[in-house]
Short mmCIF file of C-alpha atoms in Angstrom, two decimals:
data_model
loop_
_atom_site.label_atom_id
_atom_site.label_comp_id
_atom_site.label_asym_id
_atom_site.label_seq_id
_atom_site.Cartn_x
_atom_site.Cartn_y
_atom_site.Cartn_z
CA MET A 1 37.14 1.17 21.34
CA ASN A 2 36.67 4.44 23.08
CA ILE A 3 33.46 5.78 24.43
CA ASN A 4 33.55 9.50 23.86
CA LEU A 5 31.57 12.53 22.76
CA THR A 6 30.58 10.73 19.57
CA LEU A 7 27.98 8.99 21.73
CA ILE A 8 26.28 12.27 22.52
CA GLY A 9 26.77 13.59 19.01
CA GLN A 10 25.09 10.52 17.61
CA SER A 11 22.19 10.90 20.05
CA ILE A 12 21.60 14.49 19.00
CA THR A 13 21.90 13.59 15.33
CA PHE A 14 19.46 10.73 15.84
CA LEU A 15 16.87 12.94 17.51
CA PHE A 16 17.28 15.55 14.81
CA PHE A 17 16.72 13.06 12.03
CA VAL A 18 13.70 11.57 13.77
CA TRP A 19 12.23 15.03 14.14
CA PHE A 20 13.01 15.81 10.50
CA CYS A 21 11.45 12.58 9.33
CA TYR A 22 8.38 13.23 11.47
CA SER A 23 7.97 16.82 10.27
CA PHE A 24 8.91 16.70 6.62
CA VAL A 25 8.75 13.13 5.42
CA TRP A 26 6.35 10.81 7.12
CA ARG A 27 3.19 12.85 7.34
CA TYR A 28 3.41 13.98 3.70
CA ILE A 29 4.02 10.53 2.33
CA ARG A 30 1.44 8.87 4.56
CA GLY A 31 -1.05 11.67 3.91
CA ALA A 32 -0.67 11.38 0.17
CA MET A 33 -0.88 7.61 0.30
CA GLU A 34 -4.00 7.72 2.41
CA GLU A 35 -5.51 10.26 0.05
CA ARG A 36 -4.81 7.96 -2.85
CA GLN A 37 -6.27 5.03 -0.98
CA LYS A 38 -9.41 7.03 -0.44
CA GLN A 39 -9.48 8.02 -4.10
CA ILE A 40 -9.17 4.42 -5.18
CA ALA A 41 -11.83 3.33 -2.74
CA ASP A 42 -14.14 6.09 -4.02
CA GLY A 43 -13.41 5.13 -7.60
CA LEU A 44 -14.16 1.51 -6.93
CA GLU A 45 -17.37 2.44 -5.20
CA THR A 46 -18.38 4.66 -8.09
CA ALA A 47 -17.65 1.89 -10.54
CA ASP A 48 -19.69 -0.46 -8.41
CA ARG A 49 -22.58 1.95 -8.34
CA ALA A 50 -22.30 2.48 -12.08
CA SER A 51 -22.42 -1.22 -12.74
CA ARG A 52 -25.43 -1.50 -10.48
CA ASP A 53 -27.07 1.36 -12.37
CA LEU A 54 -26.26 -0.34 -15.62
CA GLU A 55 -27.86 -3.54 -14.43
CA LEU A 56 -30.94 -1.64 -13.38
CA ALA A 57 -31.12 0.14 -16.71
CA GLN A 58 -30.72 -3.11 -18.56
CA GLU A 59 -33.50 -4.62 -16.55
CA LYS A 60 -35.70 -1.63 -17.26
CA ALA A 61 -34.90 -1.82 -20.95
CA ALA A 62 -35.74 -5.49 -20.99
CA GLN A 63 -39.01 -4.69 -19.25
CA TYR A 64 -39.84 -2.03 -21.84
CA LEU A 65 -39.01 -4.44 -24.61
CA ARG A 66 -41.20 -7.08 -23.09
CA ASP A 67 -44.07 -4.61 -22.72
CA ALA A 68 -43.67 -3.41 -26.26
CA LYS A 69 -43.67 -6.95 -27.57
CA GLN A 70 -46.78 -7.72 -25.63
CA GLU A 71 -48.45 -4.59 -26.86
CA SER A 72 -47.53 -5.25 -30.45
CA ALA A 73 -48.75 -8.81 -30.15
CA ALA A 74 -52.02 -7.50 -28.81
CA ILE A 75 -52.25 -5.02 -31.64
CA VAL A 76 -51.54 -7.67 -34.24
CA GLU A 77 -54.07 -9.97 -32.70
CA GLY A 78 -56.64 -7.21 -32.67
CA ALA A 79 -55.88 -6.41 -36.25
CA ASN A 80 -56.18 -10.05 -37.23
CA LYS A 81 -59.47 -10.28 -35.45
CA ARG A 82 -60.67 -7.14 -37.11
CA ALA A 83 -59.58 -8.40 -40.50
CA ALA A 84 -61.42 -11.65 -39.96
CA GLN A 85 -64.40 -9.69 -38.88
CA ILE A 86 -64.23 -7.48 -41.93
CA ILE A 87 -63.88 -10.49 -44.15
CA GLU A 88 -66.79 -12.11 -42.41
CA GLU A 89 -68.84 -8.97 -42.82
CA ALA A 90 -67.89 -8.70 -46.43
CA LYS A 91 -68.83 -12.28 -46.99
CA GLN A 92 -72.12 -11.68 -45.29
CA THR A 93 -72.76 -8.56 -47.34
CA ALA A 94 -71.80 -10.36 -50.48
CA ARG A 95 -74.03 -13.24 -49.62
CA GLU A 96 -76.90 -10.90 -48.91
CA GLU A 97 -76.23 -8.99 -52.08
CA ALA A 98 -76.12 -12.20 -54.03
CA GLU A 99 -79.27 -13.25 -52.35
CA ARG A 100 -80.85 -9.96 -53.23
CA ILE A 101 -79.66 -10.09 -56.81
CA LYS A 102 -80.87 -13.66 -57.07
CA ALA A 103 -84.25 -12.66 -55.71
CA GLY A 104 -84.42 -9.70 -58.11
CA ALA A 105 -83.50 -11.92 -61.00
CA GLN A 106 -86.02 -14.50 -59.98
CA ALA A 107 -88.67 -11.85 -59.71
CA GLU A 108 -87.70 -10.56 -63.08
CA VAL A 109 -87.75 -14.05 -64.52
CA GLU A 110 -91.14 -14.60 -63.02
CA GLN A 111 -92.30 -11.36 -64.40
CA GLU A 112 -90.89 -12.27 -67.77
CA VAL A 113 -92.58 -15.65 -67.57
CA ASN A 114 -95.83 -13.99 -66.67
CA ARG A 115 -95.44 -11.57 -69.45
CA ALA A 116 -94.65 -14.37 -71.85
CA ARG A 117 -97.57 -16.31 -70.56
CA GLU A 118 -99.78 -13.28 -71.03
CA ALA A 119 -98.51 -12.83 -74.53
CA LEU A 120 -98.83 -16.53 -75.16
CA ARG A 121 -102.28 -16.45 -73.76
CA SER A 122 -103.36 -13.69 -76.04
CA GLN A 123 -101.67 -15.38 -78.95
CA VAL A 124 -103.09 -18.78 -78.02
CA ALA A 125 -106.48 -17.19 -78.17
CA ALA A 126 -105.72 -15.76 -81.53
CA LEU A 127 -104.19 -19.05 -82.72
CA ALA A 128 -107.07 -21.08 -81.41
CA LEU A 129 -109.36 -18.71 -83.04
CA ALA A 130 -107.45 -18.89 -86.23
CA GLY A 131 -107.35 -22.69 -86.03
CA ALA A 132 -110.95 -22.89 -85.12
CA GLU A 133 -111.74 -20.41 -87.79
CA LYS A 134 -110.04 -22.59 -90.27
CA VAL A 135 -111.70 -25.77 -89.01
CA LEU A 136 -114.99 -24.26 -88.52
CA ALA A 137 -114.83 -21.77 -91.26
CA ALA A 138 -117.90 -22.81 -92.77
CA SER A 139 -120.07 -23.77 -89.93
CA ILE A 140 -119.33 -21.21 -87.47
CA ASP A 141 -120.76 -17.93 -87.42
CA GLU A 142 -118.17 -15.61 -86.33
CA ASN A 143 -120.45 -13.35 -84.50
CA ALA A 144 -122.38 -16.23 -82.88
CA HIS A 145 -119.38 -18.01 -81.46
CA ARG A 146 -117.21 -15.02 -80.69
CA ALA A 147 -118.50 -14.71 -77.12
CA LEU A 148 -117.97 -18.41 -76.50
CA VAL A 149 -114.36 -18.39 -77.56
CA ASP A 150 -113.60 -15.24 -75.66
CA ASP A 151 -115.02 -16.88 -72.59
CA LEU A 152 -112.77 -19.89 -73.12
CA ALA A 153 -109.75 -17.70 -73.60
CA ALA A 154 -110.49 -15.89 -70.42
CA GLN A 155 -110.41 -19.20 -68.57
CA LEU A 156 -106.91 -19.95 -69.77
CA MET B 1 51.77 1.11 3.07
CA ALA B 2 53.94 -1.69 1.69
CA GLU B 3 56.02 -2.16 4.80
CA GLN B 4 52.99 -2.22 7.02
CA THR B 5 52.50 -5.34 9.11
CA THR B 6 49.25 -7.20 9.16
CA VAL B 7 48.61 -6.16 12.73
CA GLY B 8 49.31 -2.56 11.89
CA TYR B 9 47.04 -2.79 8.88
CA ILE B 10 44.18 -4.16 10.93
CA GLN B 11 44.72 -1.64 13.71
CA HIS B 12 44.78 1.16 11.22
CA HIS B 13 41.53 0.03 9.69
CA LEU B 14 39.80 -0.21 13.03
CA ALA B 15 40.84 3.21 14.30
CA ASN B 16 38.72 6.30 13.91
CA LEU B 17 39.71 9.79 12.93
CA THR B 18 39.55 11.34 16.38
CA PHE B 19 39.32 15.00 17.20
CA GLY B 20 39.77 15.66 20.87
CA ARG B 21 41.35 17.54 23.70
CA LEU B 22 44.90 16.89 24.80
CA ASP B 23 45.79 18.04 28.26
CA LYS B 24 48.44 20.50 29.21
CA ASP B 25 52.00 19.19 29.27
CA TYR B 26 51.16 16.25 27.03
CA VAL B 27 54.20 15.18 25.02
CA ARG B 28 53.30 14.59 21.38
CA LYS B 29 55.45 12.08 19.54
CA ASP B 30 55.58 11.08 15.90
CA HIS B 31 55.34 7.52 14.63
CA ASP B 32 58.96 6.69 15.38
CA GLY B 33 58.78 7.95 18.96
CA ASN B 34 60.50 11.29 18.42
CA VAL B 35 59.14 14.15 20.48
CA ILE B 36 57.43 16.73 18.26
CA ALA B 37 55.96 19.10 20.77
CA VAL B 38 55.06 19.56 24.39
CA LEU B 39 51.67 21.16 24.78
CA GLU B 40 51.65 24.32 26.79
CA GLU B 41 47.90 24.41 27.24
CA PRO B 42 44.93 22.04 26.64
CA THR B 43 44.53 21.74 22.90
CA TRP B 44 41.75 20.44 20.65
CA THR B 45 43.39 18.56 17.83
CA PHE B 46 43.33 15.42 15.68
CA ALA B 47 44.87 12.42 17.37
CA LYS B 48 47.90 11.12 15.55
CA ASN B 49 48.10 7.70 17.17
CA ALA B 50 46.30 5.32 19.48
CA GLU B 51 48.12 6.66 22.52
CA GLU B 52 46.82 10.15 21.93
CA VAL B 53 43.33 8.78 21.40
CA SER B 54 43.39 7.06 24.78
CA GLU B 55 44.83 10.20 26.35
CA MET B 56 41.91 12.19 25.02
CA GLY B 57 39.45 9.91 26.79
CA PHE B 58 35.85 11.01 26.71
CA MET B 59 36.59 14.51 25.45
CA ALA B 60 36.99 13.46 21.87
CA ILE B 61 34.80 12.95 18.87
CA HIS B 62 35.11 10.52 16.00
CA VAL B 63 34.94 12.87 13.07
CA ASP B 64 34.69 10.14 10.45
CA SER B 65 31.86 8.30 12.23
CA MET B 66 29.93 11.49 12.76
CA ALA B 67 30.49 12.71 9.23
CA TRP B 68 29.41 9.48 7.60
CA SER B 69 26.52 9.04 9.98
CA ILE B 70 25.26 12.56 9.38
CA GLY B 71 25.93 12.16 5.68
CA MET B 72 23.86 9.00 5.49
CA GLY B 73 21.17 10.65 7.61
CA LEU B 74 21.10 13.59 5.23
CA ILE B 75 20.85 11.30 2.23
CA PHE B 76 17.89 9.64 3.88
CA CYS B 77 16.20 12.84 5.03
CA LEU B 78 16.73 14.91 1.93
CA GLY B 79 16.01 12.04 -0.42
CA PHE B 80 12.78 11.17 1.33
CA ALA B 81 11.81 14.79 1.80
CA TYR B 82 12.36 15.37 -1.93
CA ILE B 83 10.16 12.40 -2.78
CA ALA B 84 7.57 13.58 -0.27
CA ARG B 85 7.60 17.03 -1.84
CA THR B 86 7.17 15.75 -5.38
CA PHE B 87 4.80 13.05 -4.28
CA ASN B 88 2.45 11.95 -7.02
CA LYS B 89 -0.97 11.21 -5.63
CA GLY B 90 -1.94 9.49 -8.84
CA VAL B 91 0.16 6.74 -10.34
CA PRO B 92 3.46 6.34 -8.47
CA THR B 93 6.62 5.93 -10.51
CA GLY B 94 10.28 5.16 -10.00
CA TRP B 95 11.68 5.92 -6.58
CA GLN B 96 8.28 6.78 -5.25
CA ASN B 97 7.28 3.14 -5.66
CA PHE B 98 10.23 2.05 -3.60
CA ILE B 99 9.62 4.64 -0.91
CA GLU B 100 5.95 3.81 -0.74
CA MET B 101 6.72 0.14 -0.42
CA LEU B 102 9.14 0.92 2.40
CA VAL B 103 6.70 3.25 4.15
CA GLU B 104 3.93 0.70 3.81
CA PHE B 105 6.20 -2.00 5.22
CA ILE B 106 7.28 0.12 8.18
CA ASP B 107 3.73 1.21 8.82
CA GLY B 108 2.54 -2.39 8.81
CA THR B 109 5.29 -3.47 11.19
CA VAL B 110 4.53 -0.62 13.55
CA LYS B 111 0.80 -1.31 13.48
CA ASP B 112 1.41 -4.98 14.19
CA THR B 113 3.53 -4.28 17.23
CA PHE B 114 2.48 -0.93 18.57
CA HIS B 115 -1.17 -0.56 19.46
CA TYR B 116 -1.18 2.87 21.04
CA ARG B 117 -1.68 6.32 19.67
CA ASN B 118 1.67 7.95 19.10
CA ALA B 119 2.44 9.69 15.84
CA MET B 120 6.17 9.66 16.58
CA ILE B 121 6.68 5.93 16.47
CA ALA B 122 6.26 5.28 12.75
CA PRO B 123 8.59 8.10 11.63
CA LEU B 124 11.03 6.97 14.30
CA ALA B 125 10.92 3.44 12.95
CA LEU B 126 11.39 4.64 9.38
CA THR B 127 14.33 6.80 10.40
CA ILE B 128 15.99 3.96 12.30
CA PHE B 129 15.50 1.43 9.56
CA VAL B 130 16.67 3.51 6.63
CA TRP B 131 19.41 5.33 8.44
CA VAL B 132 20.91 2.23 10.03
CA LEU B 133 20.56 0.38 6.76
CA LEU B 134 22.42 3.14 4.92
CA MET B 135 25.14 3.29 7.56
CA ASN B 136 25.49 -0.48 7.53
CA ALA B 137 25.56 -0.52 3.76
CA LEU B 138 28.82 1.42 3.84
CA ASP B 139 30.29 -1.87 5.01
CA LEU B 140 29.87 -3.17 1.48
CA VAL B 141 32.32 -0.63 0.10
CA PRO B 142 35.64 -2.51 -0.18
CA VAL B 143 37.51 -1.82 3.05
CA ASP B 144 40.54 -0.20 1.47
CA TRP B 145 39.01 2.20 -1.00
CA ILE B 146 38.02 5.11 1.13
CA PRO B 147 40.64 4.81 3.90
CA VAL B 148 43.42 4.69 1.29
CA LEU B 149 41.87 7.60 -0.57
CA ALA B 150 41.73 9.50 2.70
CA THR B 151 45.40 8.81 3.53
CA LYS B 152 46.38 9.94 0.03
CA LEU B 153 44.34 13.12 0.37
CA ALA B 154 45.68 13.82 3.84
CA GLY B 155 49.23 12.97 2.78
CA ASP B 156 49.77 11.01 5.97
CA PRO B 157 50.06 7.19 5.82
CA ASN B 158 48.87 6.97 9.41
CA PHE B 159 45.77 9.04 8.81
CA PHE B 160 42.90 7.12 10.42
CA PHE B 161 39.68 6.96 8.55
CA LYS B 162 36.89 4.47 9.11
CA ILE B 163 33.75 4.83 7.12
CA VAL B 164 31.15 2.49 8.66
CA PRO B 165 29.60 4.43 11.56
CA THR B 166 27.86 1.38 13.01
CA THR B 167 31.20 -0.35 13.58
CA ASP B 168 32.04 2.47 15.97
CA LEU B 169 30.60 1.49 19.36
CA ASN B 170 29.63 5.09 20.09
CA VAL B 171 27.16 5.24 17.25
CA PRO B 172 24.93 2.21 17.98
CA LEU B 173 25.23 2.81 21.70
CA GLY B 174 24.35 6.46 21.25
CA MET B 175 21.23 5.42 19.39
CA GLY B 176 20.49 2.79 22.02
CA LEU B 177 20.77 5.36 24.77
CA THR B 178 18.49 7.70 22.86
CA VAL B 179 15.93 4.92 22.65
CA PHE B 180 16.45 4.38 26.37
CA GLY B 181 15.71 8.04 26.95
CA MET B 182 12.55 7.68 24.87
CA ILE B 183 11.50 4.63 26.90
CA LEU B 184 11.83 6.63 30.11
CA PHE B 185 10.18 9.68 28.58
CA PHE B 186 7.15 7.83 27.27
CA THR B 187 6.80 5.76 30.42
CA VAL B 188 6.71 8.89 32.55
CA GLN B 189 4.52 10.70 30.04
CA ARG B 190 1.97 7.91 29.98
CA LYS B 191 2.02 6.59 33.51
CA GLY B 192 3.61 9.40 35.46
CA PHE B 193 6.76 9.11 37.48
CA MET B 194 5.04 6.85 40.00
CA GLY B 195 4.06 4.61 37.15
CA LEU B 196 7.69 4.19 36.28
CA VAL B 197 8.51 3.43 39.90
CA LYS B 198 5.65 0.94 40.07
CA ASP B 199 6.83 -0.70 36.86
CA LEU B 200 10.22 -1.14 38.46
CA CYS B 201 9.06 -2.29 41.88
CA LEU B 202 5.89 -4.34 41.47
CA HIS B 203 6.95 -6.62 38.63
CA PRO B 204 7.44 -9.45 37.93
CA PHE B 205 6.56 -10.70 41.43
CA HIS B 206 3.34 -9.44 42.85
CA ALA B 207 1.42 -10.53 45.92
CA LYS B 208 -2.02 -9.73 47.26
CA LYS B 209 -0.83 -8.79 50.77
CA TRP B 210 0.96 -5.47 51.03
CA TYR B 211 3.60 -6.64 53.54
CA ILE B 212 4.72 -9.39 51.20
CA ASN B 213 4.88 -6.81 48.44
CA VAL B 214 7.19 -4.70 50.52
CA LEU B 215 9.50 -7.66 50.84
CA LEU B 216 9.30 -8.30 47.10
CA ILE B 217 10.12 -4.73 46.12
CA PRO B 218 13.91 -5.02 46.34
CA ILE B 219 13.96 -8.25 44.33
CA ASN B 220 11.66 -6.77 41.72
CA PHE B 221 13.66 -3.60 41.58
CA VAL B 222 16.93 -5.38 40.91
CA LEU B 223 15.39 -7.61 38.27
CA GLU B 224 13.52 -4.83 36.49
CA LEU B 225 16.40 -2.42 36.63
CA VAL B 226 18.68 -4.97 35.01
CA SER B 227 16.15 -5.70 32.28
CA LEU B 228 15.56 -1.98 31.75
CA ILE B 229 19.23 -1.20 31.41
CA ALA B 230 19.79 -4.29 29.29
CA LYS B 231 17.44 -2.84 26.68
CA PRO B 232 19.61 0.01 25.34
CA VAL B 233 22.82 -1.91 25.91
CA SER B 234 21.63 -4.97 24.03
CA LEU B 235 20.16 -2.77 21.33
CA GLY B 236 23.45 -0.97 20.79
CA LEU B 237 25.77 -3.89 21.30
CA ARG B 238 23.84 -6.20 19.01
CA LEU B 239 24.14 -3.83 16.10
CA PHE B 240 27.71 -2.94 16.93
CA GLY B 241 28.78 -6.56 17.43
CA ASN B 242 27.31 -7.74 14.16
CA MET B 243 28.72 -4.91 12.14
CA TYR B 244 32.10 -4.91 13.84
CA ALA B 245 32.52 -8.64 13.35
CA GLY B 246 31.58 -8.29 9.70
CA GLU B 247 34.03 -5.44 9.28
CA VAL B 248 36.85 -7.39 10.92
CA ILE B 249 36.23 -10.31 8.62
CA PHE B 250 36.32 -7.98 5.61
CA ILE B 251 39.64 -6.61 6.86
CA LEU B 252 41.03 -10.10 7.45
CA ILE B 253 40.04 -11.10 3.96
CA ALA B 254 41.61 -7.93 2.65
CA THR B 255 44.95 -8.79 4.29
CA MET B 256 45.16 -11.77 1.94
CA PHE B 257 45.21 -9.54 -1.15
CA GLY B 258 48.90 -8.89 -0.65
CA ALA B 259 49.76 -12.58 -0.31
CA GLY B 260 50.29 -13.67 -3.90
CA LEU B 261 48.09 -14.18 -6.93
CA ILE B 262 46.31 -17.39 -5.91
CA LEU B 263 45.48 -16.17 -2.43
CA GLY B 264 44.53 -12.81 -3.87
CA ILE B 265 41.99 -14.34 -6.21
CA PHE B 266 40.74 -16.53 -3.40
CA ALA B 267 40.40 -13.45 -1.21
CA GLY B 268 38.48 -11.69 -3.96
CA VAL B 269 36.01 -14.57 -4.16
CA LEU B 270 35.75 -14.66 -0.39
CA GLN B 271 35.16 -10.97 -0.14
CA TRP B 272 32.46 -11.16 -2.75
CA ALA B 273 30.76 -14.05 -0.94
CA TRP B 274 31.00 -12.33 2.43
CA ALA B 275 29.62 -9.12 0.96
CA VAL B 276 26.64 -11.02 -0.44
CA PHE B 277 26.04 -12.60 2.94
CA HIS B 278 26.53 -9.23 4.55
CA ILE B 279 23.68 -7.74 2.54
CA LEU B 280 21.44 -9.99 4.60
CA ILE B 281 23.11 -8.98 7.85
CA ILE B 282 22.97 -5.24 7.28
CA THR B 283 19.27 -5.41 6.42
CA LEU B 284 18.48 -7.79 9.23
CA GLN B 285 20.31 -5.71 11.82
CA ALA B 286 18.59 -2.52 10.70
CA PHE B 287 15.26 -4.31 10.89
CA VAL B 288 16.00 -5.85 14.30
CA PHE B 289 17.05 -2.49 15.70
CA MET B 290 13.84 -0.95 14.44
CA VAL B 291 11.53 -3.73 15.66
CA LEU B 292 13.13 -3.87 19.10
CA THR B 293 12.81 -0.12 19.43
CA ILE B 294 9.11 -0.37 18.62
CA VAL B 295 8.67 -3.25 21.05
CA TYR B 296 10.45 -1.40 23.87
CA LEU B 297 8.39 1.72 23.27
CA ALA B 298 5.21 -0.34 23.14
CA GLN B 299 6.14 -1.76 26.54
CA ALA B 300 6.69 1.76 27.77
CA HIS B 301 3.16 2.65 26.66
CA GLN B 302 1.62 -0.43 28.21
CA VAL B 303 -0.56 0.57 31.13
CA GLU B 304 -0.94 -1.97 33.92
CA GLU B 305 -4.72 -2.37 33.68
CA GLU B 306 -4.45 -3.30 30.05
CA ASP B 307 -1.70 -5.68 31.00
CA HIS B 308 -4.01 -7.54 33.33
CA ASN B 309 -6.81 -7.58 30.84
CA THR B 310 -4.86 -8.86 27.90
CA HIS B 311 -2.93 -11.58 29.68
#
């Protein structure tokens, strides 16, 4: 083995390649890799944020849904109440109407009865008169007893 | 090649293609010892045999090691730069996945070990890991393929050509020394020159009284200097030793190919098994080189106050 100029040649070559690697290889590769690392980190963060946003939105949607349900339930309840009320009112009205009609009918019946009684009364007078006339045909003087019978009829 | 001895075969496979300077009046001989030429003046040329290589001494360069090392470095740099240029910031595909995984792995290792601000360390670690891994991986190419191809192309059976740069001591040691230079540079940059001196003189033994400290300085200095110098040497030699040993074993296995059918098949199985095991070694050695570099540089960045606080 001989030590010779190769030693120095190799040293120079070595330094040259180190310089070359430093200037044209390492910084580009490392730079690009670091850039990518940053990109990936950013992407992951964005995804994270997006998923957080999604969660928030879902929560909000659920809240809206809950509110809407509550509101609709309230509306339905109100409507039911109102319906019951209307029914109740209608019933009341109907009852009053019936009551009124009944009262009217009763009044009419009473009136009719009165009228019939009046008619009957006048006819009873006539009938009694006729009967009495027949019974008393002979003995009674129509003129003499007329006032008496009329008085009787008036008392009926 | 057929008449080559085993020793010659091994020697041939462990020799580099050397381009260097031969001095004036050097007598060049061919393989059989006949004189070809006497040099009239110092000449830069390819060494034809081991003798010429040793004659060249330091003023020589291993062309094959350098070429393959630069080639692997270029594959790494251009490949990675291409990926970096066409980098998809969205969904990564194909090679980009692999590169990203690698970059992520290196970045993690650096962050675990190195807690200071220095943008150079991670690219340095990536370069070391991938480059050394690629250079080591050349060890998995069957040992004869490329050297034989090279001798055929060169038309010279004694043409030396070794393809694994990390089995050439110069290459790992050169990298180790570069790391050593970085250790010194960053130490001085961070703590100043006096910081470096203090690091060398006031550790590991430290006393409250100054006159005891003065006595301790020489001991500390010797200890710290040894440990400082051991860093690049161990860094380089560890990688070299592992790869060289692996290469030698590949070559030894390869010598069995010529020794009959049964041994040949056996050698094939052995080579396959060793290559599989070697995949672990080449990766591990690249990783160890990288981690130790980071650790050494982290030590260079360590300021004393922090040292006291953390321990």
